mmCIF file of C-alpha atoms in Angstrom:
data_model
loop_
_atom_site.group_PDB
_atom_site.id
_atom_site.type_symbol
_atom_site.label_atom_id
_atom_site.label_comp_id
_atom_site.label_asym_id
_atom_site.label_seq_id
_atom_site.Cartn_x
_atom_site.Cartn_y
_atom_site.Cartn_z
ATOM 1 C CA MET R 1 -17.731 5.410 0.628
ATOM 2 C CA SER R 2 -16.024 2.046 1.064
ATOM 3 C CA LYS R 3 -13.182 1.523 3.508
ATOM 4 C CA LEU R 4 -10.306 -0.966 3.230
ATOM 5 C CA ALA R 5 -8.092 -2.522 5.915
ATOM 6 C CA ILE R 6 -4.831 -4.084 4.712
ATOM 7 C CA ILE R 7 -3.027 -6.684 6.843
ATOM 8 C CA ILE R 8 0.743 -6.981 6.378
ATOM 9 C CA PRO R 9 2.042 -10.130 8.147
ATOM 10 C CA CYS R 10 5.594 -9.780 9.442
ATOM 11 C CA TYR R 11 8.092 -12.304 10.751
ATOM 12 C CA ASN R 12 11.702 -11.093 10.953
ATOM 13 C CA GLU R 13 11.081 -8.559 8.191
ATOM 14 C CA GLU R 14 13.484 -5.914 9.526
ATOM 15 C CA PHE R 15 15.326 -5.656 6.204
ATOM 16 C CA ARG R 16 12.422 -6.397 3.855
ATOM 17 C CA LEU R 17 9.716 -4.008 5.036
ATOM 18 C CA ASN R 18 9.075 -1.577 2.203
ATOM 19 C CA PHE R 19 7.757 1.611 3.763
ATOM 20 C CA ASN R 20 7.863 3.514 0.460
ATOM 21 C CA GLU R 21 5.275 1.121 -0.933
ATOM 22 C CA ILE R 22 3.190 1.475 2.230
ATOM 23 C CA ASP R 23 3.264 5.257 1.827
ATOM 24 C CA LEU R 24 1.681 4.817 -1.605
ATOM 25 C CA LEU R 25 -1.187 2.895 -0.020
ATOM 26 C CA LEU R 26 -1.679 5.507 2.676
ATOM 27 C CA ASN R 27 -1.865 8.293 0.100
ATOM 28 C CA GLN R 28 -5.309 6.949 -0.748
ATOM 29 C CA ALA R 29 -8.339 7.956 1.274
ATOM 30 C CA ASN R 30 -10.117 5.398 3.452
ATOM 31 C CA ILE R 31 -7.273 2.868 3.668
ATOM 32 C CA ASP R 32 -5.892 1.643 6.995
ATOM 33 C CA VAL R 33 -2.768 -0.521 7.257
ATOM 34 C CA TYR R 34 -2.360 -3.123 10.013
ATOM 35 C CA PHE R 35 1.063 -4.658 10.557
ATOM 36 C CA ALA R 36 0.713 -8.132 12.095
ATOM 37 C CA ASN R 37 3.897 -9.145 13.895
ATOM 38 C CA ASP R 38 4.246 -12.914 14.218
ATOM 39 C CA GLY R 39 6.668 -13.078 17.156
ATOM 40 C CA SER R 40 9.627 -11.579 15.289
ATOM 41 C CA LYS R 41 13.047 -12.001 16.901
ATOM 42 C CA ASP R 42 14.770 -9.110 15.121
ATOM 43 C CA ASN R 43 14.016 -5.365 15.059
ATOM 44 C CA THR R 44 10.833 -5.674 13.014
ATOM 45 C CA VAL R 45 8.578 -4.291 15.766
ATOM 46 C CA LYS R 46 10.968 -1.435 16.510
ATOM 47 C CA LYS R 47 10.990 -0.364 12.863
ATOM 48 C CA ILE R 48 7.206 -0.627 12.617
ATOM 49 C CA ASN R 49 6.674 1.439 15.773
ATOM 50 C CA GLN R 50 9.030 4.116 14.476
ATOM 51 C CA TYR R 51 7.070 4.247 11.243
ATOM 52 C CA ILE R 52 3.532 4.285 12.641
ATOM 53 C CA GLN R 53 4.042 6.872 15.385
ATOM 54 C CA ASN R 54 3.233 9.710 12.973
ATOM 55 C CA LYS R 55 0.901 7.779 10.690
ATOM 56 C CA PRO R 56 -2.705 7.955 11.980
ATOM 57 C CA ASN R 57 -3.984 5.255 9.605
ATOM 58 C CA THR R 58 -1.441 2.610 10.630
ATOM 59 C CA PHE R 59 -1.706 0.072 13.450
ATOM 60 C CA LEU R 60 0.145 -2.913 14.902
ATOM 61 C CA PHE R 61 -1.090 -6.334 15.965
ATOM 62 C CA ASP R 62 1.883 -7.414 18.071
ATOM 63 C CA TYR R 63 1.531 -11.166 18.543
ATOM 64 C CA LYS R 64 4.325 -12.275 20.876
ATOM 65 C CA LYS R 65 4.298 -15.960 19.918
ATOM 66 C CA ASN R 66 5.464 -17.105 16.496
ATOM 67 C CA GLU R 67 2.578 -19.184 15.109
ATOM 68 C CA GLY R 68 3.117 -18.840 11.368
ATOM 69 C CA LYS R 69 1.767 -16.646 8.608
ATOM 70 C CA ALA R 70 -1.510 -18.530 8.206
ATOM 71 C CA PHE R 71 -2.610 -18.169 11.830
ATOM 72 C CA THR R 72 -1.312 -14.597 12.008
ATOM 73 C CA ILE R 73 -3.465 -13.640 9.042
ATOM 74 C CA TYR R 74 -6.419 -15.610 10.418
ATOM 75 C CA LYS R 75 -6.267 -13.866 13.824
ATOM 76 C CA SER R 76 -5.933 -10.468 12.193
ATOM 77 C CA LEU R 77 -8.805 -11.092 9.782
ATOM 78 C CA VAL R 78 -11.039 -12.168 12.671
ATOM 79 C CA SER R 79 -10.124 -9.088 14.702
ATOM 80 C CA LEU R 80 -10.889 -6.696 11.849
ATOM 81 C CA TYR R 81 -14.028 -8.578 10.824
ATOM 82 C CA GLU R 82 -15.368 -8.280 14.368
ATOM 83 C CA GLN R 83 -14.732 -4.518 14.375
ATOM 84 C CA ASN R 84 -17.332 -4.328 11.581
ATOM 85 C CA LYS R 85 -16.088 -0.973 10.300
ATOM 86 C CA TYR R 86 -14.471 -1.987 7.008
ATOM 87 C CA THR R 87 -16.182 -2.691 3.703
ATOM 88 C CA TYR R 88 -13.179 -4.723 2.565
ATOM 89 C CA ILE R 89 -10.273 -6.463 4.305
ATOM 90 C CA GLY R 90 -7.185 -7.683 2.468
ATOM 91 C CA TYR R 91 -3.633 -8.814 3.008
ATOM 92 C CA LEU R 92 -0.326 -8.179 1.321
ATOM 93 C CA ASP R 93 3.232 -9.466 1.820
ATOM 94 C CA ALA R 94 5.684 -7.202 3.657
ATOM 95 C CA ASP R 95 8.288 -7.359 0.880
ATOM 96 C CA PHE R 96 5.776 -5.961 -1.630
ATOM 97 C CA SER R 97 6.584 -8.501 -4.296
ATOM 98 C CA THR R 98 3.100 -7.412 -5.358
ATOM 99 C CA LYS R 99 3.414 -3.655 -5.783
ATOM 100 C CA SER R 100 1.098 -1.091 -4.240
ATOM 101 C CA VAL R 101 -0.002 0.172 -7.651
ATOM 102 C CA ASP R 102 -1.310 -3.294 -8.533
ATOM 103 C CA PHE R 103 -2.978 -3.735 -5.149
ATOM 104 C CA LEU R 104 -4.718 -0.382 -5.530
ATOM 105 C CA SER R 105 -5.835 -1.395 -9.026
ATOM 106 C CA MET R 106 -7.313 -4.560 -7.507
ATOM 107 C CA TYR R 107 -9.157 -2.495 -4.912
ATOM 108 C CA ASN R 108 -10.492 -0.082 -7.520
ATOM 109 C CA TYR R 109 -11.699 -2.972 -9.678
ATOM 110 C CA LEU R 110 -13.448 -4.646 -6.747
ATOM 111 C CA GLN R 111 -15.234 -1.460 -5.690
ATOM 112 C CA ASN R 112 -16.690 -1.104 -9.180
ATOM 113 C CA SER R 113 -17.630 -4.745 -9.552
ATOM 114 C CA PRO R 114 -20.432 -6.951 -8.197
ATOM 115 C CA LYS R 115 -17.763 -9.438 -7.047
ATOM 116 C CA GLU R 116 -17.105 -10.053 -3.327
ATOM 117 C CA PHE R 117 -13.383 -10.848 -3.433
ATOM 118 C CA ILE R 118 -10.348 -10.457 -5.672
ATOM 119 C CA LEU R 119 -6.994 -12.228 -5.825
ATOM 120 C CA ALA R 120 -3.776 -11.219 -7.552
ATOM 121 C CA SER R 121 -2.692 -13.595 -10.297
ATOM 122 C CA ARG R 122 0.853 -13.887 -11.636
ATOM 123 C CA ILE R 123 -0.078 -14.672 -15.222
ATOM 124 C CA MET R 124 2.507 -13.919 -17.890
ATOM 125 C CA LEU R 125 0.779 -11.604 -20.356
ATOM 126 C CA LEU R 126 2.008 -9.207 -23.013
ATOM 127 C CA ASN R 127 3.835 -6.301 -21.294
ATOM 128 C CA SER R 128 3.647 -7.911 -17.843
ATOM 129 C CA ASN R 129 6.815 -8.184 -15.757
ATOM 130 C CA ILE R 130 6.523 -11.367 -13.696
ATOM 131 C CA LYS R 131 9.846 -12.692 -12.390
ATOM 132 C CA ARG R 132 9.570 -15.898 -10.368
ATOM 133 C CA LYS R 133 12.203 -18.409 -9.361
ATOM 134 C CA LYS R 134 11.707 -21.415 -11.619
ATOM 135 C CA TYR R 135 11.549 -23.956 -8.796
ATOM 136 C CA ARG R 136 8.863 -21.921 -7.009
ATOM 137 C CA HIS R 137 6.840 -21.631 -10.186
ATOM 138 C CA TYR R 138 7.047 -25.367 -10.886
ATOM 139 C CA ILE R 139 6.226 -26.326 -7.287
ATOM 140 C CA GLY R 140 3.221 -24.029 -7.444
ATOM 141 C CA ARG R 141 1.934 -25.504 -10.697
ATOM 142 C CA ILE R 142 2.335 -29.087 -9.466
ATOM 143 C CA ILE R 143 0.606 -28.349 -6.160
ATOM 144 C CA LEU R 144 -2.324 -26.551 -7.769
ATOM 145 C CA THR R 145 -2.743 -29.376 -10.274
ATOM 146 C CA ILE R 146 -2.960 -31.912 -7.431
ATOM 147 C CA ILE R 147 -5.421 -29.726 -5.507
ATOM 148 C CA ASN R 148 -7.595 -29.306 -8.589
ATOM 149 C CA ILE R 149 -7.871 -33.065 -9.118
ATOM 150 C CA LYS R 150 -10.324 -33.064 -6.210
ATOM 151 C CA TYR R 151 -11.532 -29.485 -5.834
ATOM 152 C CA LYS R 152 -11.551 -28.112 -9.412
ATOM 153 C CA LEU R 153 -11.147 -24.536 -8.215
ATOM 154 C CA GLY R 154 -10.552 -23.137 -11.692
ATOM 155 C CA ILE R 155 -8.009 -20.658 -10.295
ATOM 156 C CA TYR R 156 -4.652 -20.090 -11.999
ATOM 157 C CA ASP R 157 -2.794 -18.730 -8.959
ATOM 158 C CA THR R 158 -4.049 -19.406 -5.423
ATOM 159 C CA GLN R 159 -0.750 -18.574 -3.715
ATOM 160 C CA CYS R 160 0.067 -14.975 -4.622
ATOM 161 C CA GLY R 161 0.049 -13.065 -1.340
ATOM 162 C CA ALA R 162 -2.320 -10.255 -2.325
ATOM 163 C CA LYS R 163 -6.046 -10.672 -1.783
ATOM 164 C CA ILE R 164 -9.062 -8.559 -0.798
ATOM 165 C CA PHE R 165 -12.382 -9.816 0.605
ATOM 166 C CA SER R 166 -15.649 -8.060 1.320
ATOM 167 C CA GLN R 167 -16.830 -8.004 4.912
ATOM 168 C CA ASN R 168 -19.881 -9.980 3.786
ATOM 169 C CA ILE R 169 -18.004 -12.991 2.450
ATOM 170 C CA LEU R 170 -15.463 -13.270 5.278
ATOM 171 C CA ASN R 171 -18.056 -14.941 7.480
ATOM 172 C CA GLU R 172 -17.622 -18.123 5.428
ATOM 173 C CA VAL R 173 -13.837 -17.824 5.302
ATOM 174 C CA LEU R 174 -13.322 -17.409 9.055
ATOM 175 C CA LYS R 175 -15.648 -19.961 10.658
ATOM 176 C CA THR R 176 -12.706 -22.045 11.933
ATOM 177 C CA PRO R 177 -8.905 -21.558 11.987
ATOM 178 C CA PHE R 178 -7.029 -22.683 8.902
ATOM 179 C CA GLN R 179 -5.812 -26.284 8.959
ATOM 180 C CA THR R 180 -2.728 -25.631 6.809
ATOM 181 C CA ALA R 181 0.284 -23.323 6.974
ATOM 182 C CA TRP R 182 1.611 -23.164 3.411
ATOM 183 C CA LEU R 183 -1.696 -23.749 1.639
ATOM 184 C CA PHE R 184 -4.091 -21.587 3.644
ATOM 185 C CA ASP R 185 -4.842 -19.466 0.551
ATOM 186 C CA ALA R 186 -6.036 -22.534 -1.332
ATOM 187 C CA GLU R 187 -7.924 -23.571 1.802
ATOM 188 C CA VAL R 188 -9.828 -20.273 1.729
ATOM 189 C CA PHE R 189 -10.999 -20.950 -1.811
ATOM 190 C CA ILE R 190 -11.908 -24.546 -1.010
ATOM 191 C CA ARG R 191 -14.131 -23.229 1.798
ATOM 192 C CA LEU R 192 -15.758 -20.781 -0.587
ATOM 193 C CA LYS R 193 -16.273 -23.523 -3.178
ATOM 194 C CA LYS R 194 -17.930 -25.734 -0.552
ATOM 195 C CA SER R 195 -20.260 -22.825 0.280
ATOM 196 C CA ASN R 196 -21.045 -22.185 -3.411
ATOM 197 C CA LEU R 197 -19.431 -18.747 -3.172
ATOM 198 C CA LEU R 198 -16.280 -19.209 -5.253
ATOM 199 C CA THR R 199 -17.847 -17.679 -8.360
ATOM 200 C CA ASN R 200 -18.349 -14.466 -6.351
ATOM 201 C CA GLY R 201 -14.653 -13.697 -6.818
ATOM 202 C CA VAL R 202 -12.306 -12.732 -9.632
ATOM 203 C CA GLU R 203 -8.636 -13.214 -10.482
ATOM 204 C CA PHE R 204 -6.769 -10.020 -11.335
ATOM 205 C CA PRO R 205 -3.640 -10.301 -13.537
ATOM 206 C CA ILE R 206 -1.017 -8.046 -11.968
ATOM 207 C CA THR R 207 1.519 -6.215 -14.127
ATOM 208 C CA ASN R 208 4.602 -6.579 -11.912
ATOM 209 C CA TRP R 209 5.825 -9.243 -9.507
ATOM 210 C CA GLU R 210 9.321 -10.267 -8.444
ATOM 211 C CA ASP R 211 10.727 -12.694 -5.871
ATOM 212 C CA VAL R 212 12.430 -10.649 -3.159
ATOM 213 C CA ALA R 213 15.562 -11.943 -1.412
ATOM 214 C CA GLY R 214 14.832 -13.508 1.968
ATOM 215 C CA SER R 215 11.755 -15.511 1.011
ATOM 216 C CA LYS R 216 10.998 -18.259 3.525
ATOM 217 C CA LEU R 217 9.962 -20.873 0.942
ATOM 218 C CA LYS R 218 12.713 -23.393 0.161
ATOM 219 C CA LEU R 219 12.840 -26.261 -2.302
ATOM 220 C CA THR R 220 12.731 -28.772 0.582
ATOM 221 C CA ASP R 221 9.452 -27.268 1.803
ATOM 222 C CA GLY R 222 7.780 -29.016 -1.111
ATOM 223 C CA PHE R 223 7.574 -32.188 0.972
ATOM 224 C CA GLU R 224 5.776 -30.380 3.805
ATOM 225 C CA ILE R 225 3.391 -28.891 1.286
ATOM 226 C CA LEU R 226 2.541 -32.347 -0.039
ATOM 227 C CA LYS R 227 1.642 -33.338 3.534
ATOM 228 C CA GLU R 228 -0.646 -30.327 3.716
ATOM 229 C CA ILE R 229 -2.415 -31.409 0.544
ATOM 230 C CA ASN R 230 -3.211 -34.626 2.391
ATOM 231 C CA THR R 231 -4.564 -32.513 5.275
ATOM 232 C CA LEU R 232 -6.852 -30.690 2.841
ATOM 233 C CA TYR R 233 -8.062 -33.966 1.373
ATOM 234 C CA LYS R 234 -8.896 -35.281 4.852
ATOM 235 C CA ASN R 235 -10.652 -32.158 6.126
ATOM 236 C CA TYR R 236 -12.534 -31.002 3.042
#
């Protein structure tokens, strides 16, 4: 039977952690949840410790220094990959803008598929409920268009924060730390494309997604993201 580890990166998420959604994940057999604290300054760690003390399948990576979501996820992926006890390792945002029911559907699909990884995709389809801030949607489309000029990933949505990878394919993803902060998801897929492994994955249209108050992406961050595109162009 396969086993899944889920990383939930946390930076000052005291008021956004959704433990009800985490309970839904833990109701499933063979799922472990790893909170990854990225040097939070609020009561995030206190709330996590209170939650996990009676939850045997929950754990905490308590990184004292704030180094950003990308490096927090990278360190956590490496740690779990090296444990070599999980069939799949994924990550999911603490605010659960992607709901547990969709993440579990992704996991179920992947287990019954020959594919090696799966990524949530916020595609507007009939009966889907995708609510994104317009400026975030437009920034995302522009950025992905620029990235695809060179890399031609063929992916609709690289940036949704819900993804699952097989243990086998993570070796290619984790060879070196990510070079970008905002665009590390796209960087993962560029690495897989360079290794001729991108077609081993699948996009999964999720049914519900909504921007949650407190998101750290601002309109002005678009300029930093453009700089990171230049970093990708230089390094890959």
